[in-house]
């Protein structure tokens, strides 16, 4: 799972996080802005603090080099998936982009000083990404979208006019919202998998004796005991 | 198998001296195979993602054409290309470009890009002034053609054209975009379109 499934999940998030579908149904690829990389680093540090990523188990000198490389690669895919998850939830331009970035930055920075465990961290991330998704893909998309009633259009125009165009947002096809929902859900699913099956467990399982080997051990002990009894009985 | 574990098993008598520890070896081998195949698979996937972001295809069809181009199996639609040429000769430049764009959706054929650039040149050319927007688009197409034929000089032996190489066309388009004192020369109305 940690060598194939999780990297594939995180890479898929990295792929879909920057994909938007234009009003003419054309694919638009949005590369992650610099701020998303900063946010991803903050989130990774939070994942380490919340023990969702246990660096001492992921990268250890007593592990095989190939295992360390695989875990390092998983960490890298997690970083890019985090950056693209933010990219998916952030508005593309204007003041809203910076407002959302500041909201993310403030939340992540504050969380750096809170006491976290993996479950609380996951709940917090669901709320964080969920809020951003609802505001961007439901509220703003309806306000700035080409479809909608006259009231929506009036509200959108008023908001744009009152903010002198700084609160402008790029309209996308509704499919973009579905894509973003799937991307964020996939990202969170990846984190859940990581929380319940952390890397290092598989190696520990490998090092532990299997049932068959355990029975062999027990048999051997029994045999040894029987032999020693026979030795004692013999003159 | 770890040394500690092996020692423990040998002490218990489960492993006789010299006997191979097959299950552990097999499991380690299996883990290694999974790790290596996982790494390779995900690296290929990551390369595909990078390629998609670098080429930014606008549709799945365009992505497929791009993949063909990268694999070296890309071919333009010859029928569309010929239709574009007929429209070009009939001076229907926009329609000709639409045909050529369909013939070469991945913009990967130097000859088609040369013709697209030429159509921008001919449409933008004017006796009194040149259409700057069309010339700019023409220059972009000419640059694409030049990049695509970077290894070998592209020569289009078409008797209906007066410029046969990308370099000539690019120079003509660049000249048209420059603002010089000679633009005020009234005699320039006598110049001819190539």
PDB file of C-alpha atoms in Angstrom, chain B residues 25 31 84 91 95 107-108 139 162 174:
ATOM      1  CA  UNK B  25      14.102 -14.557   1.972  1.00  0.00           C
ATOM      2  CA  UNK B  31       8.837  -6.692  -0.654  1.00  0.00           C
ATOM      3  CA  UNK B  84      -6.620  24.255 -46.236  1.00  0.00           C
ATOM      4  CA  UNK B  91      -7.494  33.834 -50.386  1.00  0.00           C
ATOM      5  CA  UNK B  95     -11.043  29.202 -43.282  1.00  0.00           C
ATOM      6  CA  UNK B 107       0.941  22.023 -33.642  1.00  0.00           C
ATOM      7  CA  UNK B 108       3.680  19.529 -34.247  1.00  0.00           C
ATOM      8  CA  UNK B 139       5.416  35.363 -36.168  1.00  0.00           C
ATOM      9  CA  UNK B 162       7.267  33.497 -53.009  1.00  0.00           C
ATOM     10  CA  UNK B 174       9.523  40.783 -38.059  1.00  0.00           C
TER      11      UNK B 174
END
